[in-house]
Coordinates of C-alpha atoms and ligand atoms in Angstrom, one line a residue:
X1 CA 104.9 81.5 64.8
X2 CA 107.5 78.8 65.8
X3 CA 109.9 80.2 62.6
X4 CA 109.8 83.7 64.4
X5 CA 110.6 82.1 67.7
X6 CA 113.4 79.9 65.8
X7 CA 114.6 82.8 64.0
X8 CA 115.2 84.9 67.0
X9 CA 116.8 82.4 69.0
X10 CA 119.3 81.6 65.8
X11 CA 119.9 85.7 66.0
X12 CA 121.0 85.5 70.0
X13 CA 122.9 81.9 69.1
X14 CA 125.2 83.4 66.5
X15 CA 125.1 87.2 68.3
X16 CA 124.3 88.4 64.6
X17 CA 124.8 91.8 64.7
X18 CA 122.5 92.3 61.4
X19 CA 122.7 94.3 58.9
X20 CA 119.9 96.9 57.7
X21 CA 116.6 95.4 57.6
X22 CA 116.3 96.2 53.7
X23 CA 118.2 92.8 51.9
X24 CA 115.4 90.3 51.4
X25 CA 117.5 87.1 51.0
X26 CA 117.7 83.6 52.0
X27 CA 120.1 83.4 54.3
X28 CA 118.3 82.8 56.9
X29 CA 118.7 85.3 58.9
X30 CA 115.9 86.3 61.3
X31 CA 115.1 89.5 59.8
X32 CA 115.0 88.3 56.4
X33 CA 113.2 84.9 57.3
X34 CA 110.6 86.4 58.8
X35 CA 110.2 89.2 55.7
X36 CA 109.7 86.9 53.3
X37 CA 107.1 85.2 55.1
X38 CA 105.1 88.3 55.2
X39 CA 106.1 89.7 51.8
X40 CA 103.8 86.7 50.7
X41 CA 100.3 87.2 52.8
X42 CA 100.4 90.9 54.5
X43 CA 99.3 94.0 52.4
X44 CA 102.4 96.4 51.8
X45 CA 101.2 99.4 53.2
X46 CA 103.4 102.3 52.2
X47 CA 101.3 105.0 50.7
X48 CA 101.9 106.6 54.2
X49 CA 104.9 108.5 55.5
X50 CA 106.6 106.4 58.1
X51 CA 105.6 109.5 60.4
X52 CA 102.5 109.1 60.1
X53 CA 101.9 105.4 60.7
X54 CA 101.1 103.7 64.3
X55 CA 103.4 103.5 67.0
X56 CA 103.4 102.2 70.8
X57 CA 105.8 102.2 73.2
X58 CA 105.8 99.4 75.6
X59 CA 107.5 98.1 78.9
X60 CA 109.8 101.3 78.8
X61 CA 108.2 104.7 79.1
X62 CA 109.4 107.2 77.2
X63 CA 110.8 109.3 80.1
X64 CA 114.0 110.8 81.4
X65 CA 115.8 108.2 83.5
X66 CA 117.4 110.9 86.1
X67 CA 113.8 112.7 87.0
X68 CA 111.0 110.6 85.5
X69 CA 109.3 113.1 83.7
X70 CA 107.3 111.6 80.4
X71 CA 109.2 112.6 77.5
X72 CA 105.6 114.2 75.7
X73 CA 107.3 114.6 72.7
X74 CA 107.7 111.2 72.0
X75 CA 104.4 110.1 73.3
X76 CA 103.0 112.6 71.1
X77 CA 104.9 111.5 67.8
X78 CA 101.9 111.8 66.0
X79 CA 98.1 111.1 66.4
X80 CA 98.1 107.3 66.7
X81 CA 101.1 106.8 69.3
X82 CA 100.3 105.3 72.4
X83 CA 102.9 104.0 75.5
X84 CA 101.6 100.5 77.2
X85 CA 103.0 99.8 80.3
X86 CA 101.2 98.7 84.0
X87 CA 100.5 100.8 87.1
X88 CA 104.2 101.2 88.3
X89 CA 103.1 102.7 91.5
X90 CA 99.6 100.8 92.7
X91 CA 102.6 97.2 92.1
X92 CA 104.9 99.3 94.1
X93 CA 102.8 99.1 96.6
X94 CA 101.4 96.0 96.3
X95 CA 104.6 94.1 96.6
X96 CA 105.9 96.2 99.7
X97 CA 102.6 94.8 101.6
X98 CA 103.1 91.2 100.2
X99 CA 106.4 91.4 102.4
X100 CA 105.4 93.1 105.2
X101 CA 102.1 91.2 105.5
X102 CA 104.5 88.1 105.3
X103 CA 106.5 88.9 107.9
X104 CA 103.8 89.3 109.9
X105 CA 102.4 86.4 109.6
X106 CA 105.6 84.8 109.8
X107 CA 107.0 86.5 112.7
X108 CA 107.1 83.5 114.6
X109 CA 110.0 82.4 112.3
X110 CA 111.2 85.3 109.8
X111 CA 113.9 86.0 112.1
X112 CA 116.4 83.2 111.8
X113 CA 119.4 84.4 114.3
X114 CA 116.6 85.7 116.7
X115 CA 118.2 88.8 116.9
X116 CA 115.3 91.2 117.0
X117 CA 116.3 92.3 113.5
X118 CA 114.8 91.4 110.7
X119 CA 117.3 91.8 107.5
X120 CA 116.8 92.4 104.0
X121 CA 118.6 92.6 101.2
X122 CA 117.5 93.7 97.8
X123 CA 118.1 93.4 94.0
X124 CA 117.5 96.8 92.2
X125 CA 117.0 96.1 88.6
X126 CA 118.3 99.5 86.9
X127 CA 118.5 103.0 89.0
X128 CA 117.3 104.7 85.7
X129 CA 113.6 102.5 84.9
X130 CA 110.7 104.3 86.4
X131 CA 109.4 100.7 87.1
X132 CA 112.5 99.3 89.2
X133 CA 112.4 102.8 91.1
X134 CA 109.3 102.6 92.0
X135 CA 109.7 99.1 93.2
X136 CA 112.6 100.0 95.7
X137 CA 110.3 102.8 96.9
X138 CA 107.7 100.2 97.6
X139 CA 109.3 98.0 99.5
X140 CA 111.3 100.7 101.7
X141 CA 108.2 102.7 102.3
X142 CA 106.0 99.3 103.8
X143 CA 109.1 98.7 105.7
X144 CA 109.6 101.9 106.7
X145 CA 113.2 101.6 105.9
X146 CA 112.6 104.5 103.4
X147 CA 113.8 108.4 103.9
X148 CA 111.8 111.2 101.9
X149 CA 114.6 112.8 99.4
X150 CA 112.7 115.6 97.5
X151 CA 109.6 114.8 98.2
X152 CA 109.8 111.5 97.2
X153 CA 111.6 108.2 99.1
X154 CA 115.1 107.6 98.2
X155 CA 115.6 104.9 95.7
X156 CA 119.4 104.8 95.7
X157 CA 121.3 101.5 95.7
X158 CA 123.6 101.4 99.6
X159 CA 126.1 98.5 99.5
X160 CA 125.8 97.5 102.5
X161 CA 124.3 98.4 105.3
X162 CA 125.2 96.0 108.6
X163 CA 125.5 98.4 111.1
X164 CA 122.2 100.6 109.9
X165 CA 124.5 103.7 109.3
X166 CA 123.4 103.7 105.5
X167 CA 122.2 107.9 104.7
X168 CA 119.7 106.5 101.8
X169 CA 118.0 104.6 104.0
X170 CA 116.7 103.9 107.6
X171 CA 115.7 101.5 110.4
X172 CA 112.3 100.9 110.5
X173 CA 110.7 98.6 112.6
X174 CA 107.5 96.1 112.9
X175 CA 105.1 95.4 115.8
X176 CA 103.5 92.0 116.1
X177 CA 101.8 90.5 119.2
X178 CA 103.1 93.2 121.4
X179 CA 106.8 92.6 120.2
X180 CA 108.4 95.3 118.4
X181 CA 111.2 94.6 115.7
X182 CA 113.7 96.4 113.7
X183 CA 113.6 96.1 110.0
X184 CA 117.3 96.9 108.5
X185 CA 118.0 97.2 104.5
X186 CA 121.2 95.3 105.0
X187 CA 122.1 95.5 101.4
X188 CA 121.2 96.9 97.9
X189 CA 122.8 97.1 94.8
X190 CA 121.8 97.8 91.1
X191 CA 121.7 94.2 89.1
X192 CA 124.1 96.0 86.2
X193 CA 126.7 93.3 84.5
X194 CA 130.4 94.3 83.4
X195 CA 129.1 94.9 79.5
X196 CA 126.0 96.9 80.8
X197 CA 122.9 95.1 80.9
X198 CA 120.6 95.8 83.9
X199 CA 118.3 93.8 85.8
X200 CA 120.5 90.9 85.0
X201 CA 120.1 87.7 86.9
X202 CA 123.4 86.1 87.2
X203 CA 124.8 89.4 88.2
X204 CA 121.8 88.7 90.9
X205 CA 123.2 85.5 91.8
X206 CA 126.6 86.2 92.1
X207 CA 125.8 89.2 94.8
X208 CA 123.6 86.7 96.8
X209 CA 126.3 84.8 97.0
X210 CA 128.9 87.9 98.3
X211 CA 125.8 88.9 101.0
X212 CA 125.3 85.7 101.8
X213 CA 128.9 84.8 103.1
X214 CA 129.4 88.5 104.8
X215 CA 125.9 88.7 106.5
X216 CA 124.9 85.4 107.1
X217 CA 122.0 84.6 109.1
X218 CA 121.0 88.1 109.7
X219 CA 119.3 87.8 106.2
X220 CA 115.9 87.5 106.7
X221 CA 114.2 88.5 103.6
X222 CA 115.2 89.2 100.2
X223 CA 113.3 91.6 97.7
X224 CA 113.7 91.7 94.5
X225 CA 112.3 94.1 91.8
X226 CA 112.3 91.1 89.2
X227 CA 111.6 87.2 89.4
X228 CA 114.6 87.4 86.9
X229 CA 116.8 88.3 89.4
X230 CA 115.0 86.8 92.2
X231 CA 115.3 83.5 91.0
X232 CA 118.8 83.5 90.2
X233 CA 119.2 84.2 94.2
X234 CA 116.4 81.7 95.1
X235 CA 118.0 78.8 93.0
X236 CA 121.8 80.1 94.3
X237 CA 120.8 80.6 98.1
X238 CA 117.6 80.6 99.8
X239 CA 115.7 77.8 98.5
X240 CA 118.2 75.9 100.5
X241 CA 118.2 78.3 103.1
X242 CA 114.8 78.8 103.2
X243 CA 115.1 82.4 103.1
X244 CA 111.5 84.0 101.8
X245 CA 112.2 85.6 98.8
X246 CA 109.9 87.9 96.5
X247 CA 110.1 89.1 93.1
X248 CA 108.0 90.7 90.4
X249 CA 106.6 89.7 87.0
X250 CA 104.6 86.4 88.0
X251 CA 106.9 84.5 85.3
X252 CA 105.7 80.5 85.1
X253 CA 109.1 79.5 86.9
X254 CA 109.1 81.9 89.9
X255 CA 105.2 81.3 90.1
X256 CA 105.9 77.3 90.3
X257 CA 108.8 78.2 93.2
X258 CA 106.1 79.7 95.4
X259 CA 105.4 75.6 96.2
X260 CA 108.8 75.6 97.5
X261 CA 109.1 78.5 99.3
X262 CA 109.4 81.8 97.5
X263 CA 107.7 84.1 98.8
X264 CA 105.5 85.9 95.9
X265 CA 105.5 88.1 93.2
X266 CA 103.3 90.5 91.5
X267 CA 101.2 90.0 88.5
X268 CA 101.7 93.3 86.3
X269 CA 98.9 91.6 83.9
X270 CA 101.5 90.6 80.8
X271 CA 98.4 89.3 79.9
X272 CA 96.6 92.8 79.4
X273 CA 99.8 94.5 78.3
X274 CA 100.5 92.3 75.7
X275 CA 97.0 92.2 73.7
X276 CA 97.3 96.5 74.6
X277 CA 100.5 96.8 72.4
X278 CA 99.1 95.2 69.7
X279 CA 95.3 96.7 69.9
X280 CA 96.1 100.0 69.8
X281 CA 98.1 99.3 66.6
X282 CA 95.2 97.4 65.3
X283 CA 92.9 100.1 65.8
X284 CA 94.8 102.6 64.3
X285 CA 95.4 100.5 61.4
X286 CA 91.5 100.1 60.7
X287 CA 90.8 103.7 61.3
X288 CA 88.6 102.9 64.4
X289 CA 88.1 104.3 67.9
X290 CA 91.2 103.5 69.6
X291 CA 88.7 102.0 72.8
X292 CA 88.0 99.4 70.1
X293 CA 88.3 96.0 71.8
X294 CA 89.1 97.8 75.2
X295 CA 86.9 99.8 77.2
X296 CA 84.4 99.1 74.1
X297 CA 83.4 95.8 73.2
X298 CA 84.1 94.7 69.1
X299 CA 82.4 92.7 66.9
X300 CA 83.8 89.4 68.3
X301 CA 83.5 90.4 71.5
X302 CA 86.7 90.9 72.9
X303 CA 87.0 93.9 75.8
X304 CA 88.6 94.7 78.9
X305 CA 86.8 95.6 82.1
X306 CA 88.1 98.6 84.3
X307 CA 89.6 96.4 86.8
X308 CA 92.7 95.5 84.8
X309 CA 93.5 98.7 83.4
X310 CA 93.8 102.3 83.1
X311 CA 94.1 105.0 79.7
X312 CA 95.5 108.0 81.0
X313 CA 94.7 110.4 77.9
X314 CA 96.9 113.0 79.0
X315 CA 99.7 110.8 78.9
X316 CA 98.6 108.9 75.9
X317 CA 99.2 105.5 78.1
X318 CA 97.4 102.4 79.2
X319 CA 98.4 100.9 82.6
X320 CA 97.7 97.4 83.3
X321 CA 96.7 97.1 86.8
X322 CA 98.8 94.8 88.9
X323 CA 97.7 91.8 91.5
X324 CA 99.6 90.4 93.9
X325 CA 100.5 86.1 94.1
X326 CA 101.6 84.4 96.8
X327 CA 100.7 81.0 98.7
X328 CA 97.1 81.6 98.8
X329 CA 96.0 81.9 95.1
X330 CA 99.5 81.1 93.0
X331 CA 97.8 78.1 91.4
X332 CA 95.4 80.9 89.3
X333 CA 98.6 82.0 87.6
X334 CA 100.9 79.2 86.9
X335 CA 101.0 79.5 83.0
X336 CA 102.6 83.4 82.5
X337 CA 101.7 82.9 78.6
X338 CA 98.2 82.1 78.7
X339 CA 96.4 84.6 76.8
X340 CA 93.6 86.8 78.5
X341 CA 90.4 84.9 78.2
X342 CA 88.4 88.4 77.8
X343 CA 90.0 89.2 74.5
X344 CA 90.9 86.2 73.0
X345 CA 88.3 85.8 70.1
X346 CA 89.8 86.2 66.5
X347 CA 89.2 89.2 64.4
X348 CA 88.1 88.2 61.2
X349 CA 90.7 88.8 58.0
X350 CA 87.9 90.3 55.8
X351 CA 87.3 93.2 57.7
X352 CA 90.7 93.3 59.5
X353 CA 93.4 92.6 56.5
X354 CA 96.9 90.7 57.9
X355 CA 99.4 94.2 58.2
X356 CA 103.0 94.3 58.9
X357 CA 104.5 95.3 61.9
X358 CA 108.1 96.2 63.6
X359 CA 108.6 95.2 67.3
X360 CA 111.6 95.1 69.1
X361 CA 112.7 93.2 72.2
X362 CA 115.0 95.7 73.9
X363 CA 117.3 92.5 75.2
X364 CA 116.4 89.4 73.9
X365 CA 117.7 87.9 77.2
X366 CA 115.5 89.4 79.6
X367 CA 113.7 87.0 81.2
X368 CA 110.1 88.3 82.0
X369 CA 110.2 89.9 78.1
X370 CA 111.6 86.7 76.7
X371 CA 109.7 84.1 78.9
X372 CA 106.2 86.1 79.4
X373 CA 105.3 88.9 77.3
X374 CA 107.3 87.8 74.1
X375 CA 105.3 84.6 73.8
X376 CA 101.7 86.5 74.5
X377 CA 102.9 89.0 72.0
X378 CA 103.0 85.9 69.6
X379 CA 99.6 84.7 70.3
X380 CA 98.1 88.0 70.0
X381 CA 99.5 88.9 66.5
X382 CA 97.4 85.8 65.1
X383 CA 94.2 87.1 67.0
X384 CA 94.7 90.1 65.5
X385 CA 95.8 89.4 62.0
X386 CA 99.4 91.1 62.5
X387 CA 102.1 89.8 61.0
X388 CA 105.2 91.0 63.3
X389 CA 109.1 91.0 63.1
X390 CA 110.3 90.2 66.1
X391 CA 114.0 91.9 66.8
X392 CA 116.2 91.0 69.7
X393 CA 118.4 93.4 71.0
X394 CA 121.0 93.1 73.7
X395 CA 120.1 95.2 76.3
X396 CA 122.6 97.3 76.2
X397 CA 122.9 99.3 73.0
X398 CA 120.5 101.1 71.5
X399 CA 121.8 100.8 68.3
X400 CA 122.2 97.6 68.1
X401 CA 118.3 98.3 67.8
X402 CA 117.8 101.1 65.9
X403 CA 120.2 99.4 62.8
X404 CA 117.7 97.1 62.3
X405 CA 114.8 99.7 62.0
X406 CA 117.0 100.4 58.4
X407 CA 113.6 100.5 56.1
X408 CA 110.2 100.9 58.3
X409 CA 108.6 101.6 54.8
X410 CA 108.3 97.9 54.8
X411 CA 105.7 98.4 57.8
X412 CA 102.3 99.3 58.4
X413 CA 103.6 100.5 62.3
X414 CA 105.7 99.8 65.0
X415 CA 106.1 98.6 68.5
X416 CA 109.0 99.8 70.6
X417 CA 111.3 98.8 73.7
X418 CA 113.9 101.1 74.3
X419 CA 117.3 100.2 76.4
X420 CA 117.0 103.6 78.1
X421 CA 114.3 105.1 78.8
X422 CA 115.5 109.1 77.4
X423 CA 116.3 107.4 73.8
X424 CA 113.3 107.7 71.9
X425 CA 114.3 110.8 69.7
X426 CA 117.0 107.8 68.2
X427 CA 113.7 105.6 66.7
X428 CA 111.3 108.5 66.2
X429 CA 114.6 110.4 64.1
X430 CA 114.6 107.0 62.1
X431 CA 110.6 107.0 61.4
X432 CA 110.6 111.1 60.1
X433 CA 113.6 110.9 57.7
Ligands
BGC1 C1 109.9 94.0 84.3 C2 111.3 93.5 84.4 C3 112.0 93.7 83.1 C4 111.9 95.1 82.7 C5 112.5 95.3 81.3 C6 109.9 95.4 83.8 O1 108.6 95.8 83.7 O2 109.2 93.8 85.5 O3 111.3 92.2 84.8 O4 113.3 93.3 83.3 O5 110.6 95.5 82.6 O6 112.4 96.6 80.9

């Protein structure tokens, strides 16, 4: 496990930009480090079209990015393709009341130039991810900041906002102890860096520290629809400032900051997710019930109960189910990368031989990918007896992906994070040639 995590790190060190997964050599290079490794323990599979084999989409659902429709076709690739991903809207929620229940209870205080307004900024990750969309609908619909735009609320960045004038959004306002309150979106912006990456933390920090210098003291809050990005503003600004602010992901590091003042974040169960991507494979590869180890127990024991996840069939995905952390229970959740107790019982190599799989990283830089479900990925594939290539990509080229997908007949399936959420046809196109 620690050569894969070596490997990978060597790849974003020397920004290889590697060549076709086929050259078994010894230069060291992550792909081929990690081949030969396998070459010597996992079963080649390969009687099977690459069509046909397993495949699960995680973190990013196949979907278009402008409407959010589910992109069926690729969720139906063939009959052993699942998506993994959490309950986008039920954490939506969640973290919208974490803040306004904070505020509430804080009202005492929350407003630091007592105006009567209670500002907030926030840190959209990336206006075309049905997570981060549904995360600035959260928050502006508990605030009541939020106006309806076909049907739905408006998740548009503003800029700024000062003077409450914004069109995407609105005042709302707050009541407590007979005082009423007006809650203003003073600013929000996509996290998007110069080269393209979204949710990208320094981009984070560097706006922080633009708001912070126009807006001042009329920044009450600040929500973010990552810890990545929250963090980067909590270590910039409002630690010091002690300016409450709330994220998502429950990574170790922004769970640990909740002792020293951030607000709270959500759990989207990495935990769950994590074990998901790699049992449905597992299942498929042992030509068992896909509940296997889920909503059904298996023969070591390992299962899931209903109250961390969903399988909606007609959408061939598994949603994790989302809790929230904050100042009353953070210390359950302080090590992101500690395997789900539930199904942590190693499968037995007789009955489940070690197979090969492909998995990609959609940017190797990301930091609840990198820092939390990366490293629960890595436990998981030794439960399960997988044997997985870990790619990196950069976040912002799909190709830079998909080159290194150059011979999946050297795998028994495949687990995939796409940059944008409309680009599946580019891997699936690569698996039917
Ligand atoms: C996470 C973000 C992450 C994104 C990457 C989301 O589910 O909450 O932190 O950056 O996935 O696709």
């Amino acid at each position: 496990m620690k050569r894969k995590v070596l490997s990978l790190t060597m790849a974003m060190m020397l920004g290889l930009s590697l060549a076709a997964c086929g050259s078994s050599d010894s230069s060291g290079d992550s792909d081929s480090s990690a081949k030969t490794e396998g070459s010597e323990s996992a079963d080649s599979s390969s009687e099977k079209a690459n069509k046909d084999k397993p495949l699960v989409w995680f973190n990013r659902q196949p979907s278009n990015s402008s409407t959010g429709e589910l992109d069926m076709t690729a969720l139906n690739f063939n009959g052993d393709t699942y998506y993994v991903g959490f309950d986008a809207n039920q954490g939506a929620e969640l973290q919208g009341t974490m803040v306004k229940e904070y505020i509430e209870k804080n009202i005492d205080s929350i407003d630091r130039n007592g105006d009567g307004v209670i500002g907030y900024v926030l840190a959209i990750g990336d206006i075309g991810h049905n997570d981060s969309i549904a995360r600035t609908r959260g928050v502006r619909k508990a605030l009541g900041t939020g106006i309806e735009k076909d049907g739905e609320i408006n998740s548009e960045p503003i800029g700024t906002n000062t003077d409450g004038s914004a069109k995407a959004v609105q005042d709302g306002s707050i009541e407590v102890g007979g005082k009423k309150y007006v809650v203003r979106e003073l600013a929000a912006q996509e996290m998007k860096n110069s080269a393209g990456a979204t949710w990208d933390a320094a981009t984070a920090g560097n706006a922080i520290g633009t708001w912070s210098s126009s807006f001042g003291d009329d920044i009450d809050i600040i929500a973010s629809n990552n810890d990545g990005m929250g963090m980067s503003m909590f270590n910039a600004w409002s630690k010091d400032n002690k300016v409450p602010t709330f994220g998502y992901d429950a990574n170790s590091d922004a769970v640990a900051a909740i002792a020293e003042g951030y607000g709270g974040t959500i759990s989207q169960h990495a935990d769950v997710q994590a074990y998901l991507t790699l049992r449905v494979l597992r299942n498929a590869l042992d030509g068992v019930d896909v509940d296997t180890g889920i909503g059904t127990a298996d023969e070591a024991g390992n299962v899931l109960g209903e109250d961390v996840f969903v399988y909606k069939e007609d959408e061939r995905s598994y949603y994790a189910l989302n809790v929230a952390v904050t100042a009353d229970n953070y210390q359950d959740f302080t090590d992101s990368t500690k395997v789900y107790e539930p199904v942590s019982t190693q499968l037995s190599g007789d009955s489940h031989a070690t197979k090969k799989v492909w998995l990609n990283i959609y940017n190797a830089s990301d930091n609840f990918l990198s820092s939390t479900y990366q490293p629960l990925l890595q436990s998981y594939d030794d439960i399960l007896n997988l044997e997985v290539d870990y790619i990196g990509g950069d976040g912002q080229t799909e190709s830079n992906i998909t080159n290194r997908l150059g011979n999946p007949g050297q795998y028994d399936a495949f687990a995939i994070n796409m940059v944008k959420t409309d680009n599946a046809a580019s891997y699936t196109a690569l698996l039917s040639q």
